[in-house]
Tab-separated table of C-alpha atoms in Angstrom:
chain	number	residue	atom	x	y	z
A	1	MET	CA	10.234	95.482	-109.551
A	2	GLY	CA	13.943	96.099	-109.966
A	3	ALA	CA	16.617	94.205	-108.216
A	4	LEU	CA	16.839	96.977	-105.547
A	5	ALA	CA	13.181	96.547	-104.677
A	6	LEU	CA	13.594	92.866	-104.376
A	7	LEU	CA	16.468	93.215	-101.976
A	8	ALA	CA	14.358	95.665	-99.904
A	9	ALA	CA	11.520	93.345	-99.610
A	10	CYS	CA	13.691	90.439	-98.506
A	11	GLY	CA	15.368	92.612	-95.868
A	12	SER	CA	11.978	93.718	-94.534
A	13	THR	CA	10.845	90.150	-93.844
A	14	SER	CA	14.055	89.154	-92.098
A	15	ALA	CA	13.814	92.076	-89.804
A	16	ARG	CA	10.255	91.193	-88.644
A	17	VAL	CA	11.054	87.552	-87.732
A	18	PRO	CA	12.724	88.381	-84.249
A	19	LEU	CA	9.954	90.692	-83.244
A	20	GLU	CA	7.161	88.125	-84.132
A	21	ARG	CA	9.047	85.441	-82.073
A	22	ALA	CA	9.354	87.766	-79.072
A	23	ALA	CA	5.625	88.658	-79.259
A	24	GLY	CA	4.556	85.001	-79.693
A	25	THR	CA	2.880	85.755	-82.909
A	26	LEU	CA	5.079	83.342	-85.078
A	27	PRO	CA	2.708	80.737	-86.655
A	28	THR	CA	3.071	77.438	-84.924
A	29	THR	CA	4.607	74.649	-86.965
A	30	THR	CA	2.233	71.752	-87.565
A	31	THR	CA	3.779	68.443	-86.771
A	32	THR	CA	2.329	65.309	-88.215
A	33	ALA	CA	2.241	62.480	-85.586
A	34	THR	CA	3.773	59.278	-86.855
A	35	THR	CA	1.827	56.202	-85.534
A	36	VAL	CA	4.203	53.410	-84.525
A	37	PRO	CA	2.426	50.085	-84.762
A	38	ALA	CA	2.384	48.169	-81.464
A	39	PRO	CA	4.621	45.088	-81.222
A	40	PRO	CA	2.796	41.881	-81.705
A	41	THR	CA	1.529	40.368	-78.604
A	42	THR	CA	3.418	37.259	-77.754
A	43	PRO	CA	1.286	34.666	-75.968
A	44	PRO	CA	2.765	33.484	-72.586
A	45	PRO	CA	4.908	30.339	-72.966
A	46	THR	CA	3.074	27.108	-72.267
A	47	SER	CA	4.386	23.650	-71.509
A	48	PRO	CA	4.517	21.306	-74.570
A	49	PRO	CA	1.725	18.696	-74.510
A	50	PRO	CA	2.896	15.383	-72.907
A	51	ARG	CA	4.178	13.051	-75.459
A	52	THR	CA	2.461	9.777	-76.031
A	53	VAL	CA	4.485	6.873	-74.705
A	54	PRO	CA	3.199	3.634	-76.252
A	55	ALA	CA	2.110	0.848	-73.841
A	56	ALA	CA	4.628	-1.988	-73.778
A	57	ASN	CA	5.414	-5.018	-71.690
A	58	ALA	CA	9.160	-4.859	-72.793
A	59	VAL	CA	11.113	-2.496	-75.024
A	60	THR	CA	14.367	-2.624	-76.941
A	61	SER	CA	16.742	0.099	-75.767
A	62	PRO	CA	18.804	2.258	-78.238
A	63	HIS	CA	21.768	0.031	-77.450
A	64	GLY	CA	19.838	-3.120	-78.319
A	65	PHE	CA	18.986	-4.448	-74.784
A	66	PRO	CA	15.535	-6.167	-74.445
A	67	LEU	CA	14.211	-4.743	-71.168
A	68	PRO	CA	11.066	-5.578	-69.105
A	69	VAL	CA	8.876	-2.616	-68.494
A	70	ASP	CA	7.274	-1.983	-65.127
A	71	SER	CA	5.349	1.207	-65.887
A	72	ARG	CA	5.392	4.309	-68.138
A	73	ASP	CA	4.554	8.057	-68.001
A	74	ASP	CA	5.033	11.062	-70.283
A	75	ARG	CA	8.795	10.794	-69.877
A	76	GLY	CA	9.173	7.190	-71.026
A	77	TRP	CA	9.171	3.646	-69.693
A	78	LEU	CA	10.363	2.583	-66.172
A	79	VAL	CA	12.389	-0.490	-67.076
A	80	GLU	CA	14.490	-3.171	-65.319
A	81	THR	CA	18.167	-2.688	-66.394
A	82	PRO	CA	20.710	-5.321	-67.149
A	83	CYS	CA	21.944	-5.120	-63.632
A	84	GLY	CA	18.483	-5.403	-62.087
A	85	ASN	CA	18.070	-1.731	-61.230
A	86	ARG	CA	15.226	0.658	-62.222
A	87	ALA	CA	15.660	3.356	-64.857
A	88	THR	CA	13.439	5.650	-67.016
A	89	LEU	CA	14.138	4.860	-70.626
A	90	THR	CA	13.127	7.908	-72.802
A	91	ALA	CA	13.679	6.210	-76.190
A	92	GLY	CA	13.265	2.729	-77.288
A	93	THR	CA	11.204	0.351	-79.425
A	94	PRO	CA	8.193	-1.580	-77.963
A	95	LEU	CA	8.746	-5.270	-78.150
A	96	THR	CA	6.031	-7.502	-79.452
A	97	THR	CA	5.914	-11.034	-77.986
A	98	PRO	CA	8.305	-13.367	-79.954
A	99	THR	CA	7.592	-17.005	-80.278
A	100	VAL	CA	10.927	-18.004	-78.658
A	101	ILE	CA	13.307	-16.231	-76.210
A	102	LEU	CA	16.844	-17.611	-76.298
A	103	ASP	CA	19.081	-16.878	-73.266
A	104	PRO	CA	22.774	-17.025	-73.836
A	105	GLY	CA	24.115	-17.799	-70.387
A	106	HIS	CA	26.569	-15.520	-68.528
A	107	GLY	CA	28.103	-12.513	-70.285
A	108	GLY	CA	30.503	-9.587	-69.784
A	109	GLY	CA	32.615	-9.894	-66.710
A	110	GLU	CA	30.664	-13.014	-65.711
A	111	THR	CA	32.397	-15.383	-68.085
A	112	GLY	CA	31.077	-18.693	-66.990
A	113	ALA	CA	33.379	-21.755	-67.526
A	114	ILE	CA	36.718	-21.091	-69.262
A	115	GLY	CA	38.220	-23.823	-71.373
A	116	PRO	CA	41.875	-24.808	-71.342
A	117	ASN	CA	42.134	-23.020	-74.716
A	118	HIS	CA	40.904	-19.912	-72.903
A	119	LEU	CA	37.491	-19.997	-74.719
A	120	ARG	CA	34.989	-18.293	-72.467
A	121	GLU	CA	31.540	-19.857	-71.983
A	122	ALA	CA	29.691	-16.633	-72.276
A	123	VAL	CA	31.223	-16.133	-75.772
A	124	VAL	CA	30.361	-19.596	-77.185
A	125	ASN	CA	26.895	-19.439	-75.536
A	126	PHE	CA	26.246	-16.227	-77.454
A	127	ALA	CA	27.509	-17.661	-80.802
A	128	VAL	CA	25.428	-20.800	-80.460
A	129	SER	CA	22.255	-18.747	-79.542
A	130	GLN	CA	22.791	-16.454	-82.568
A	131	PHE	CA	22.954	-19.560	-84.920
A	132	ALA	CA	19.835	-20.973	-83.200
A	133	LYS	CA	17.976	-17.523	-83.669
A	134	SER	CA	18.919	-17.440	-87.396
A	135	ALA	CA	17.738	-21.080	-87.874
A	136	LEU	CA	14.384	-20.311	-86.244
A	137	GLN	CA	13.910	-17.071	-88.161
A	138	ALA	CA	14.634	-18.909	-91.525
A	139	ASN	CA	11.713	-21.319	-90.550
A	140	GLY	CA	9.393	-18.415	-89.832
A	141	VAL	CA	9.670	-18.383	-86.092
A	142	THR	CA	10.291	-15.061	-84.337
A	143	ALA	CA	13.046	-15.123	-81.697
A	144	ILE	CA	15.119	-12.672	-79.617
A	145	LEU	CA	18.123	-13.014	-77.295
A	146	THR	CA	18.251	-11.879	-73.736
A	147	ARG	CA	21.527	-9.877	-74.380
A	148	PRO	CA	22.731	-8.130	-77.575
A	149	GLY	CA	26.407	-9.079	-77.202
A	150	ASP	CA	29.046	-9.954	-74.529
A	151	ASP	CA	27.070	-8.114	-71.969
A	152	ARG	CA	26.257	-8.935	-68.382
A	153	VAL	CA	22.578	-9.256	-67.549
A	154	VAL	CA	21.416	-10.573	-64.162
A	155	LEU	CA	19.048	-13.471	-63.884
A	156	THR	CA	16.194	-11.371	-62.355
A	157	THR	CA	16.049	-9.260	-65.476
A	158	ARG	CA	16.287	-12.261	-67.900
A	159	SER	CA	13.343	-14.033	-66.054
A	160	ALA	CA	11.366	-10.814	-65.844
A	161	LEU	CA	11.505	-10.442	-69.595
A	162	VAL	CA	10.189	-13.917	-70.046
A	163	ARG	CA	7.221	-13.220	-67.590
A	164	LYS	CA	6.512	-9.895	-69.325
A	165	LEU	CA	6.486	-11.366	-72.829
A	166	ARG	CA	5.312	-14.870	-72.339
A	167	PRO	CA	6.768	-16.606	-75.412
A	168	ALA	CA	5.811	-20.097	-76.430
A	169	ALA	CA	9.201	-21.410	-75.392
A	170	PHE	CA	12.310	-20.200	-73.512
A	171	VAL	CA	15.734	-21.802	-73.686
A	172	SER	CA	18.808	-20.930	-71.760
A	173	VAL	CA	21.943	-21.968	-73.511
A	174	HIS	CA	25.082	-23.076	-71.555
A	175	HIS	CA	28.231	-25.275	-71.687
A	176	ASN	CA	29.319	-27.336	-68.776
A	177	SER	CA	32.299	-27.946	-66.596
A	178	SER	CA	33.274	-30.367	-63.652
A	179	PRO	CA	32.240	-33.792	-65.123
A	180	ASP	CA	32.028	-37.038	-63.128
A	181	GLY	CA	34.364	-38.658	-65.729
A	182	PRO	CA	34.796	-39.934	-69.207
A	183	ARG	CA	31.896	-41.171	-71.454
A	184	THR	CA	31.634	-42.924	-74.729
A	185	SER	CA	29.171	-40.360	-75.937
A	186	PRO	CA	28.314	-36.560	-75.543
A	187	GLY	CA	27.555	-35.683	-71.959
A	188	THR	CA	24.735	-33.352	-73.087
A	189	GLU	CA	22.290	-32.322	-70.313
A	190	THR	CA	18.980	-30.460	-70.425
A	191	TYR	CA	16.909	-29.444	-67.428
A	192	TYR	CA	13.091	-28.834	-67.294
A	193	GLN	CA	10.572	-27.484	-64.896
A	194	TYR	CA	9.585	-30.245	-62.613
A	195	ARG	CA	5.949	-29.688	-62.681
A	196	SER	CA	5.592	-28.816	-66.391
A	197	PRO	CA	4.990	-31.580	-68.815
A	198	GLN	CA	5.483	-29.196	-71.720
A	199	SER	CA	8.788	-28.029	-70.286
A	200	LYS	CA	9.889	-31.601	-69.974
A	201	ARG	CA	8.949	-32.329	-73.647
A	202	LEU	CA	10.975	-29.232	-74.740
A	203	ALA	CA	13.965	-30.382	-72.761
A	204	GLY	CA	13.724	-33.890	-74.231
A	205	LEU	CA	13.462	-32.713	-77.750
A	206	ILE	CA	16.457	-30.226	-77.416
A	207	TYR	CA	18.500	-33.064	-75.716
A	208	GLU	CA	17.647	-35.524	-78.566
A	209	GLU	CA	18.763	-33.139	-81.359
A	210	VAL	CA	21.920	-31.833	-79.717
A	211	PHE	CA	23.035	-35.387	-78.587
A	212	LYS	CA	22.528	-36.754	-82.086
A	213	THR	CA	24.479	-33.744	-83.609
A	214	LEU	CA	27.452	-33.941	-81.260
A	215	SER	CA	27.639	-37.769	-81.651
A	216	ALA	CA	28.799	-37.201	-85.201
A	217	TYR	CA	32.225	-35.983	-83.810
A	218	GLU	CA	34.677	-38.505	-82.547
A	219	VAL	CA	36.345	-36.975	-79.443
A	220	ALA	CA	37.058	-38.140	-75.924
A	221	TRP	CA	33.763	-37.178	-74.283
A	222	VAL	CA	33.117	-36.586	-70.623
A	223	GLY	CA	30.039	-35.950	-68.577
A	224	GLN	CA	27.921	-36.780	-65.559
A	225	VAL	CA	26.732	-40.324	-64.820
A	226	ASP	CA	23.165	-39.090	-65.051
A	227	ALA	CA	23.514	-37.102	-68.202
A	228	GLY	CA	20.253	-36.619	-70.153
A	229	ALA	CA	17.022	-34.631	-69.818
A	230	LYS	CA	16.209	-34.167	-66.171
A	231	TYR	CA	15.043	-31.904	-63.398
A	232	ARG	CA	16.817	-30.589	-60.339
A	233	LEU	CA	15.133	-29.443	-57.168
A	234	ASN	CA	16.050	-27.059	-54.340
A	235	GLY	CA	15.551	-27.594	-50.683
A	236	GLN	CA	11.985	-26.365	-50.805
A	237	GLY	CA	11.004	-28.834	-53.558
A	238	GLY	CA	10.969	-26.222	-56.408
A	239	ASP	CA	13.125	-25.910	-59.364
A	240	PHE	CA	16.770	-25.304	-58.497
A	241	TYR	CA	17.632	-23.014	-61.425
A	242	HIS	CA	16.377	-19.486	-61.350
A	243	VAL	CA	15.657	-19.487	-65.126
A	244	LEU	CA	13.312	-22.329	-64.792
A	245	ARG	CA	11.752	-21.492	-61.338
A	246	GLU	CA	11.082	-17.853	-62.103
A	247	THR	CA	9.686	-18.445	-65.604
A	248	ALA	CA	6.876	-20.775	-64.476
A	249	GLY	CA	3.954	-20.519	-66.917
A	250	THR	CA	6.326	-20.546	-69.913
A	251	PRO	CA	7.638	-23.882	-71.135
A	252	SER	CA	11.420	-23.454	-70.353
A	253	ALA	CA	14.495	-25.516	-70.603
A	254	LEU	CA	18.210	-25.016	-69.548
A	255	ALA	CA	20.739	-26.747	-71.939
A	256	GLU	CA	24.247	-27.676	-70.974
A	257	LEU	CA	25.333	-28.730	-74.459
A	258	ALA	CA	28.887	-30.031	-74.005
A	259	PHE	CA	31.819	-29.818	-71.503
A	260	LEU	CA	33.961	-26.702	-72.112
A	261	SER	CA	36.384	-27.924	-69.269
A	262	ASP	CA	37.346	-30.919	-71.430
A	263	PRO	CA	40.244	-30.134	-73.690
A	264	PRO	CA	39.068	-32.075	-76.689
A	265	GLU	CA	35.619	-30.584	-76.396
A	266	ALA	CA	36.902	-27.138	-75.851
A	267	ASP	CA	38.820	-27.345	-79.056
A	268	LEU	CA	35.611	-28.621	-80.861
A	269	LEU	CA	33.591	-25.722	-79.400
A	270	ALA	CA	36.107	-23.139	-80.644
A	271	ARG	CA	35.136	-24.061	-84.232
A	272	PRO	CA	32.401	-21.794	-85.850
A	273	ASP	CA	31.004	-24.843	-87.754
A	274	VAL	CA	30.485	-26.735	-84.439
A	275	GLN	CA	28.870	-23.701	-82.875
A	276	LYS	CA	26.583	-23.498	-85.912
A	277	ALA	CA	25.758	-27.228	-85.670
A	278	GLU	CA	24.910	-26.852	-81.993
A	279	GLY	CA	22.741	-23.747	-82.635
A	280	GLU	CA	20.793	-25.534	-85.422
A	281	ALA	CA	20.237	-28.532	-83.304
A	282	VAL	CA	18.753	-26.377	-80.480
A	283	ALA	CA	16.574	-24.754	-83.155
A	284	ARG	CA	15.400	-28.108	-84.466
A	285	GLY	CA	14.416	-29.234	-80.994
A	286	VAL	CA	12.403	-25.991	-80.509
A	287	LEU	CA	10.669	-26.327	-83.979
A	288	ARG	CA	9.688	-29.871	-83.162
A	289	PHE	CA	8.273	-28.723	-79.733
A	290	LEU	CA	6.208	-26.011	-81.520
A	291	ARG	CA	4.989	-28.005	-84.568
A	292	THR	CA	4.769	-31.669	-83.462
A	293	GLN	CA	3.659	-33.728	-80.496
A	294	ASP	CA	6.894	-35.572	-80.419
A	295	PRO	CA	7.675	-36.659	-76.771
A	296	GLY	CA	11.502	-36.197	-76.831
A	297	SER	CA	13.884	-38.667	-75.219
A	298	GLY	CA	16.886	-39.021	-72.957
A	299	TYR	CA	14.846	-38.718	-69.765
A	300	VAL	CA	16.679	-39.779	-66.622
A	301	ILE	CA	16.155	-39.801	-62.825
A	302	PRO	CA	18.766	-37.321	-61.576
A	303	ILE	CA	21.196	-37.891	-58.801
A	304	PRO	CA	20.679	-35.361	-56.068
A	305	ARG	CA	23.553	-32.836	-56.164
A	306	ASN	CA	24.578	-29.958	-53.875
A	307	THR	CA	26.916	-28.058	-56.171
A	308	PRO	CA	25.875	-24.463	-56.174
A	309	ALA	CA	24.894	-22.951	-59.487
A	310	GLY	CA	26.886	-19.654	-58.932
A	311	GLY	CA	26.654	-16.405	-60.803
A	312	GLY	CA	23.704	-14.396	-62.150
A	313	GLY	CA	23.356	-12.008	-59.134
A	314	PRO	CA	23.818	-8.171	-59.164
A	315	GLY	CA	27.024	-8.098	-57.107
A	316	GLY	CA	29.539	-5.835	-58.745
A	317	CYS	CA	27.350	-5.329	-61.817
A	318	VAL	CA	27.579	-1.891	-63.483
A	319	ASP	CA	24.799	-1.003	-65.943
A	320	PRO	CA	26.019	-0.160	-69.394
A	321	PRO	CA	24.681	2.765	-71.485
A	322	LEU	CA	21.142	1.739	-72.399
């Protein structure tokens, strides 16, 4: 076919298209359906399984406080706080029972005695307790302190920690004030639980070691006329000091190592070497208590006294970050 014929054929087809559309005779266009996959089925959200909170009688908080545990649930441990309140601790390390708990008296805003050189009892108590802890650990004895630094911890939390852990020995470390007068030897005092022969032996051994250690220093000593290892009773015939009365069942002693209110003794206690000597003396007394049957010494019949102990309660206490 020539070019003219080809043009004629094309023109014929284009002329028919409108007529076929109008008559409805145009072949239908076949459309291939595209299958869109259904989105994946997302299971409904579920609550995460409750985490396992280990059983513990006491835990160390993230900021280093050893705290007695009252109960636990899937959120954490219900603990007694440094100020004696209740709080849920969501993170912490369960404490295994140490052989010894050392209790540096006072702390934080509760300074205890203050020496004429401005040395705070809370600070020297803590330093001596740290040295005692190190000496015990060097001899294979596990030990913890009731406070991690210069922090306030009420007496109820300290004694609850002892009751929860039940160590082999508990020692509260202090330094004294308000003596009766001068002495020719250190006025060291230790107190024991009146009805506990083991507590009495612990106090006598600590007294023996501390008195011997401090006697090596030549200063103008002061003290009470009844200095030594002794008891003190309250009006009901029980132990006067909370940390002895409320830790019954654990051999406990409260040690007043020297008199911070006495200027020569305060200057002595400001020396790190003397703090170390005191701490190591406390540790030796504890080690003898644990490993020997030595009876201790320095036992005296106390003079009844009505001076209040003071401090240790929750008034004005603000809990630190745990």
